[in-house]
Backbone as ProteinMPNN parsed JSONL, in Angstrom:
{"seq_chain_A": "XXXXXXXXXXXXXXXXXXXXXXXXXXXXXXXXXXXXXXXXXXXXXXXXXXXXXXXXXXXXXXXXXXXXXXXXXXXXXXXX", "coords_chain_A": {"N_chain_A": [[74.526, -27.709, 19.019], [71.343, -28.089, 20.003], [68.394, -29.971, 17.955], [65.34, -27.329, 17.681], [62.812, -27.457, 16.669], [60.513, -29.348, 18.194], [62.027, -30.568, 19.977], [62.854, -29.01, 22.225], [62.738, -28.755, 26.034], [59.262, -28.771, 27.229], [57.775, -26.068, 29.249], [59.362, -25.35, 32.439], [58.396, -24.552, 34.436], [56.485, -25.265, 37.262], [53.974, -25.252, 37.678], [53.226, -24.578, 35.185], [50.465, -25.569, 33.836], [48.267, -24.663, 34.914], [49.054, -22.032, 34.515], [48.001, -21.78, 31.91], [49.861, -22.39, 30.101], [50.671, -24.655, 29.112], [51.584, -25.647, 26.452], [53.832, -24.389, 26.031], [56.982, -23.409, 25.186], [60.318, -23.382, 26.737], [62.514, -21.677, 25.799], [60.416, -20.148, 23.959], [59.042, -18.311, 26.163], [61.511, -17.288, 26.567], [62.224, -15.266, 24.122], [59.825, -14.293, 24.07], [60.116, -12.324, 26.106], [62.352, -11.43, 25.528], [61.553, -9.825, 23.207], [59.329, -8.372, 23.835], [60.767, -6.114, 26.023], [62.824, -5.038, 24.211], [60.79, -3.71, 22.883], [59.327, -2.004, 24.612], [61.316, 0.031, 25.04], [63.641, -0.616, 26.362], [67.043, -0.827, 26.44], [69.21, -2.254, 24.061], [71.638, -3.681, 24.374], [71.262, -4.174, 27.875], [69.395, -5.703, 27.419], [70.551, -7.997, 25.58], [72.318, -9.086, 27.663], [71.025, -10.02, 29.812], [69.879, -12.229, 28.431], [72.078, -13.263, 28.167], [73.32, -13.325, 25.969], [76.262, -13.772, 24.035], [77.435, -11.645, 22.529], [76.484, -8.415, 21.873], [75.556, -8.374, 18.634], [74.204, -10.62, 18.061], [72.204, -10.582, 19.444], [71.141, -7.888, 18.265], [70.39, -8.864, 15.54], [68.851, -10.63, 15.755], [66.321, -9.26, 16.731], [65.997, -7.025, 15.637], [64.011, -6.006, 14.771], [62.119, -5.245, 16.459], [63.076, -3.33, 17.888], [61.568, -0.128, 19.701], [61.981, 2.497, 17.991], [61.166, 5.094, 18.451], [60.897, 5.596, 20.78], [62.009, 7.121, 23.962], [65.226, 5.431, 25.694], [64.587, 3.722, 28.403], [64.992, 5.119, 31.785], [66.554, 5.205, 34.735], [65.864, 4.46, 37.958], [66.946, 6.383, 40.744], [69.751, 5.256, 41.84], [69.068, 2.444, 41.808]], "CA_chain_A": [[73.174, -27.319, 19.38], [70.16, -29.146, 19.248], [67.094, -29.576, 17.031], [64.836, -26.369, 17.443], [61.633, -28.274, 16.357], [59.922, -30.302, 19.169], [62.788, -31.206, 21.327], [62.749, -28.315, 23.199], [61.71, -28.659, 27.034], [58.316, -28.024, 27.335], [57.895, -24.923, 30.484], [60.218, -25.956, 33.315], [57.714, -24.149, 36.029], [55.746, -26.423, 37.649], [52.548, -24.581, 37.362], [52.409, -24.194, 33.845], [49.185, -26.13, 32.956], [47.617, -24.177, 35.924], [48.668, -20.927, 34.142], [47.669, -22.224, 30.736], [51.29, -22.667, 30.137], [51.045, -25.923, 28.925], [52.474, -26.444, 25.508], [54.409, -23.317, 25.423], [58.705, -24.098, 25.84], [61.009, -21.802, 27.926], [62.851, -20.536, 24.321], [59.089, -19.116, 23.732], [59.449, -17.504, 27.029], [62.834, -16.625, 26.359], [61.969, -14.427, 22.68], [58.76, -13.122, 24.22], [60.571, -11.506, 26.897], [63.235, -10.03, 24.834], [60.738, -8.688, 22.061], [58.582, -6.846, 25.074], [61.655, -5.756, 26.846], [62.841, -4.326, 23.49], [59.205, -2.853, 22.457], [58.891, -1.138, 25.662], [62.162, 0.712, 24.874], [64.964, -1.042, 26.943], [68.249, -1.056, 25.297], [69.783, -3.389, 23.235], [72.885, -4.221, 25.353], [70.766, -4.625, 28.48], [68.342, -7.336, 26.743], [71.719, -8.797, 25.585], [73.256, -9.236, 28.717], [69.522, -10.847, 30.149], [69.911, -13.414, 27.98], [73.196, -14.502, 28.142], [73.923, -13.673, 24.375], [77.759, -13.683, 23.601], [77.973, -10.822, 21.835], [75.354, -8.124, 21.066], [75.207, -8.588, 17.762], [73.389, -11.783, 18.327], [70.484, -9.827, 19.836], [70.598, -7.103, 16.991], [70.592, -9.683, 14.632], [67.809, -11.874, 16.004], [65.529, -9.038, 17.247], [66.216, -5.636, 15.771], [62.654, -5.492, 14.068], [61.233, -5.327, 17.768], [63.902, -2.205, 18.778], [61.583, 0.935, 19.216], [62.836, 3.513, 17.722], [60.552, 5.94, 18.329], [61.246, 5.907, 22.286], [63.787, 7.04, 24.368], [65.421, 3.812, 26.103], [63.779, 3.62, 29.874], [65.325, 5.847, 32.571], [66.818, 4.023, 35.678], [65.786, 5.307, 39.399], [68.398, 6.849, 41.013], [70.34, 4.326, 43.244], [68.762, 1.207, 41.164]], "C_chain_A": [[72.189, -28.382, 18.928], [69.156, -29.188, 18.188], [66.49, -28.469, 17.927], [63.588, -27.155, 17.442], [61.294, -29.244, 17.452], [60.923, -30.605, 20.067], [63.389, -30.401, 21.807], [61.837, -28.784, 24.25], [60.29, -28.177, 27.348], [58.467, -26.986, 28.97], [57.921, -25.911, 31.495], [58.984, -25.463, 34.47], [56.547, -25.667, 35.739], [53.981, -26.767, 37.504], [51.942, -23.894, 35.942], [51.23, -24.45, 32.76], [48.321, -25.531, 33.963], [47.483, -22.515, 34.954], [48.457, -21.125, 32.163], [48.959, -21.803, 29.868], [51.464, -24.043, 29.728], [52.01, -26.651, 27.494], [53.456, -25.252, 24.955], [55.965, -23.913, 25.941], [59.362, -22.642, 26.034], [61.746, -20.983, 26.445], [61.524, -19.538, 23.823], [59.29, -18.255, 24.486], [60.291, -16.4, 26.882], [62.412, -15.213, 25.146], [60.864, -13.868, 23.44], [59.35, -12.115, 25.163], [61.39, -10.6, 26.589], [62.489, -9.031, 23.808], [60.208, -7.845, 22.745], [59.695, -6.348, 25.586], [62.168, -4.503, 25.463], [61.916, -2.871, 22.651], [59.407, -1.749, 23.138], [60.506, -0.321, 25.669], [63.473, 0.091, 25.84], [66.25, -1.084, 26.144], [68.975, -2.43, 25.321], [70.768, -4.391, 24.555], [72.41, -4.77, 26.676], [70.107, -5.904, 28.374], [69.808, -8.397, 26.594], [72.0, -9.754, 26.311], [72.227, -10.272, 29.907], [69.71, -11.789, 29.344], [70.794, -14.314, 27.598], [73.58, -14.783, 26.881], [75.546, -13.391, 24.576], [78.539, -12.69, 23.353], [76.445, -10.16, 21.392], [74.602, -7.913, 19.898], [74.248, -9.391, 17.612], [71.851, -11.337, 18.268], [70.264, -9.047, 19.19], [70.338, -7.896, 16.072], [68.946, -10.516, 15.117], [66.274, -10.321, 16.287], [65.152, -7.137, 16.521], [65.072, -4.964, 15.085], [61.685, -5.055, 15.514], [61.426, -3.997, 18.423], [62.91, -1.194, 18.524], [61.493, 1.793, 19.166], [61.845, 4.83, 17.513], [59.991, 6.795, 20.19], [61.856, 6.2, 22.813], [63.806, 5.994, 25.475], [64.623, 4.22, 27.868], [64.856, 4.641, 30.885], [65.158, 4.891, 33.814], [66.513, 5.057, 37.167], [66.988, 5.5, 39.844], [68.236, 5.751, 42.217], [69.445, 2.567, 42.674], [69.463, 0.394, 40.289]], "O_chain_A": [[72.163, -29.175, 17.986], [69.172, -28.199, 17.455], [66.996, -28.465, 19.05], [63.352, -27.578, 18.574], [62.136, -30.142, 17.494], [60.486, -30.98, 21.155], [64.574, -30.663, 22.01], [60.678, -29.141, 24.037], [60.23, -27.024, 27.777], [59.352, -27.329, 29.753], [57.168, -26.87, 31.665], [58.788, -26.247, 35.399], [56.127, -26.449, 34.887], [53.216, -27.718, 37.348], [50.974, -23.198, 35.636], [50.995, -24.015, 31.633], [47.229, -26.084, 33.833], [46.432, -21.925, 34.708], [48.976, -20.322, 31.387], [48.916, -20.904, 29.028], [52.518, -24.586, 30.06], [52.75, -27.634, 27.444], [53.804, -25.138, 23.78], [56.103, -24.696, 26.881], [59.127, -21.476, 25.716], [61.466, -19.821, 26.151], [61.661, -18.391, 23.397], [59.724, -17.213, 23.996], [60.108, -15.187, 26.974], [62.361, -14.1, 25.669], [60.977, -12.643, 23.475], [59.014, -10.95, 24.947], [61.441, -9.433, 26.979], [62.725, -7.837, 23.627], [60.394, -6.645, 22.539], [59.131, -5.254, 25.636], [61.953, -3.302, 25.623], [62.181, -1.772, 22.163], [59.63, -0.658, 22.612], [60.754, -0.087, 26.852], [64.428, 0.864, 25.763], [66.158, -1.513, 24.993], [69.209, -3.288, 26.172], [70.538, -5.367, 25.269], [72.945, -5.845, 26.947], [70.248, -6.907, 29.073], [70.05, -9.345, 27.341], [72.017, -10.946, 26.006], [72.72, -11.095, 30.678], [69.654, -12.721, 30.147], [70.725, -15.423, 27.067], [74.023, -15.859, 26.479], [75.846, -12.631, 25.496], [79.73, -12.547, 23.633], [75.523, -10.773, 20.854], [73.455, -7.468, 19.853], [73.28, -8.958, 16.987], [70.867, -11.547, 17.558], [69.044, -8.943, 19.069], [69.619, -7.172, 15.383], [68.119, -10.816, 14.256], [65.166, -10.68, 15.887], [64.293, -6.339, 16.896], [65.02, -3.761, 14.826], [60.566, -4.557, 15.385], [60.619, -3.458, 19.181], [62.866, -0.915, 17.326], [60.951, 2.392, 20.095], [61.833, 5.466, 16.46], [59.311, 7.738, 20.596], [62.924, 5.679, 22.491], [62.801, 5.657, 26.101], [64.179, 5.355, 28.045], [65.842, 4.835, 30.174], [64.232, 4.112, 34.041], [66.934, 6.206, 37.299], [67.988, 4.908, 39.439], [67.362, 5.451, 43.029], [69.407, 1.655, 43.5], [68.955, -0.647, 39.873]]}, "name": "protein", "num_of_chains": 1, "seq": "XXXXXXXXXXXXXXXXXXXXXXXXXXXXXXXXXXXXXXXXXXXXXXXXXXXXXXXXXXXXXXXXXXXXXXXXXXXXXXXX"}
């Protein structure tokens, strides 16, 4: 793996100094999406599996202050 610190891609879209997107990097992206996804009650294993972790430990491990637990997980439309 690489350094963490600055030599991350800055945001791959093209339009990210348009959406004031400019010095943010897609791993930012990446963590904000799983912390809201988690917030808003989604389950664990789902977020997981969105981000292409290994093993869901990974994502309990990295995120499980975000899980919460005071929701029940989201409810899926029928036939979705």
């Amino acid at each position: 793996m690489g350094k963490q610190s600055g030599s991350s891609p800055l945001c791959p879209v093209a339009n990210c100094p348009l959406l004031g997107l400019g010095g943010v990097r897609f791993h930012d992206l990446r963590r904000t999406f799983a912390t809201m996804s988690l917030s808003a009650g989604e389950h664990y294993m789902a977020v997981s599996k969105w981000m292409g972790h290994w093993t869901f430990v990974l994502t309990l491990s990295t995120y499980a202050d975000f899980i919460n637990k005071t929701t029940r997980p989201r409810q899926r439309l029928a036939g979705a």
